[in-house]
Coordinates of C-alpha atoms in Angstrom, one line a residue:
X260 CA 170.8 110.5 76.4
X261 CA 171.6 112.4 73.1
X262 CA 173.8 115.0 74.9
X263 CA 175.8 112.3 76.8
X264 CA 176.6 110.5 73.6
X265 CA 177.2 113.5 71.4
X266 CA 180.8 114.2 72.5
X267 CA 182.0 110.6 72.0
X268 CA 180.3 110.3 68.6
X269 CA 181.6 113.6 67.4
X270 CA 184.8 112.2 66.1
X271 CA 183.1 109.1 64.7
X272 CA 180.5 111.4 63.0
X273 CA 183.2 113.6 61.5
X274 CA 184.9 110.6 60.0
X275 CA 181.7 109.3 58.5
X276 CA 180.7 112.7 57.1
X277 CA 184.2 113.4 55.8
X278 CA 183.7 110.3 53.6
X279 CA 180.4 111.5 52.2
X280 CA 178.9 115.0 52.0
X281 CA 176.8 115.9 55.0
X282 CA 173.2 116.8 54.7
X283 CA 172.0 113.2 54.4
X284 CA 171.1 110.8 57.1
X285 CA 173.5 108.2 58.5
X286 CA 172.2 105.4 60.7
X287 CA 174.5 103.4 62.9
X288 CA 172.8 100.2 63.6
X289 CA 173.2 97.1 65.8
X290 CA 175.7 98.8 68.1
X291 CA 176.2 98.4 71.9
X292 CA 175.8 101.9 73.3
X293 CA 177.3 103.0 76.6
X294 CA 176.2 106.6 77.5
X295 CA 178.5 107.1 80.5
X296 CA 175.7 107.8 82.9
X297 CA 176.2 104.6 84.9
X298 CA 173.2 102.7 83.5
X299 CA 173.3 99.4 81.7
X300 CA 174.5 99.4 78.1
X301 CA 171.9 99.6 75.4
X302 CA 172.3 96.5 73.3
X303 CA 171.4 96.6 69.6
X304 CA 171.1 100.4 69.7
X305 CA 170.6 102.8 66.8
X306 CA 172.3 106.2 66.4
X307 CA 170.8 108.6 63.8
X308 CA 172.9 111.4 62.4
X309 CA 171.3 114.0 60.2
X310 CA 173.4 116.6 58.5
X311 CA 176.3 115.9 60.9
X312 CA 174.1 116.2 64.0
X313 CA 173.2 113.3 66.3
X314 CA 169.4 113.4 66.5
X315 CA 168.7 110.1 68.2
X316 CA 170.7 107.5 70.2
X317 CA 168.9 104.7 71.9
X318 CA 166.9 101.5 71.4
X319 CA 166.7 100.2 67.8
X320 CA 162.9 101.1 67.6
X321 CA 163.7 104.5 65.9
X322 CA 162.3 104.7 62.4
X323 CA 164.4 106.3 59.7
X324 CA 163.9 107.0 56.0
X325 CA 164.8 104.2 53.6
X326 CA 167.3 106.4 51.7
X327 CA 169.5 106.8 54.8
X328 CA 173.1 105.6 54.7
X329 CA 173.3 102.6 57.0
X330 CA 176.4 101.4 58.8
X331 CA 176.2 98.0 60.5
X332 CA 178.2 98.1 63.7
X333 CA 177.4 94.6 65.0
X334 CA 180.0 93.6 67.5
X335 CA 181.1 97.2 68.1
X336 CA 180.6 99.5 71.1
X337 CA 180.1 103.3 71.1
X338 CA 181.1 105.1 74.3
X339 CA 181.0 108.7 75.4
X340 CA 183.5 110.8 77.2
X341 CA 186.7 108.7 77.0
X342 CA 189.3 111.4 76.9
X343 CA 193.1 111.1 77.5
X344 CA 194.9 114.0 78.9
X345 CA 198.3 112.3 78.2
X346 CA 198.9 109.8 75.5
X347 CA 201.6 108.8 73.0
X348 CA 199.4 108.1 70.0
X349 CA 201.4 106.6 67.2
X350 CA 204.5 106.0 69.2
X351 CA 203.6 102.5 70.4
X352 CA 203.4 99.3 68.3
X353 CA 203.5 95.6 69.3
X354 CA 204.7 96.4 72.8
X355 CA 207.5 98.6 71.6
X356 CA 207.7 102.4 71.8
X357 CA 209.7 105.2 70.2
X358 CA 209.6 108.1 67.8
X359 CA 210.5 105.9 64.9
X360 CA 207.1 104.3 65.2
X361 CA 205.3 107.6 64.6
X362 CA 204.1 106.8 61.0
X363 CA 200.9 107.5 59.1
X364 CA 200.2 103.8 59.0
X365 CA 200.6 103.4 62.8
X366 CA 198.4 106.5 63.5
X367 CA 195.7 105.2 61.2
X368 CA 195.8 101.7 62.8
X369 CA 195.5 103.2 66.3
X370 CA 192.6 105.6 65.5
X371 CA 190.6 103.2 63.3

């Protein structure tokens, strides 16, 4: 399960670790986890990231140190393997498209 979620969480992990130096432990809690293997989603899952590496992804029974940075993702879903081979990121907003919409603000809104 760790390998199947690693790719999808790579971008999310890099965002988290870019905000805080790596080396510590980050725990993503209360998230709905879809691993892409065709099974049922894992509700209330936990993902543990140590030093920028995913070391656990699964049911919330995993114990982690109290000093870990915790991120509550209640109501959010983590999925693996969603890759677009053709997209127009930043060029669409409110049902309209065009190069004039390619702004930093629009890119950040679409990738948040």
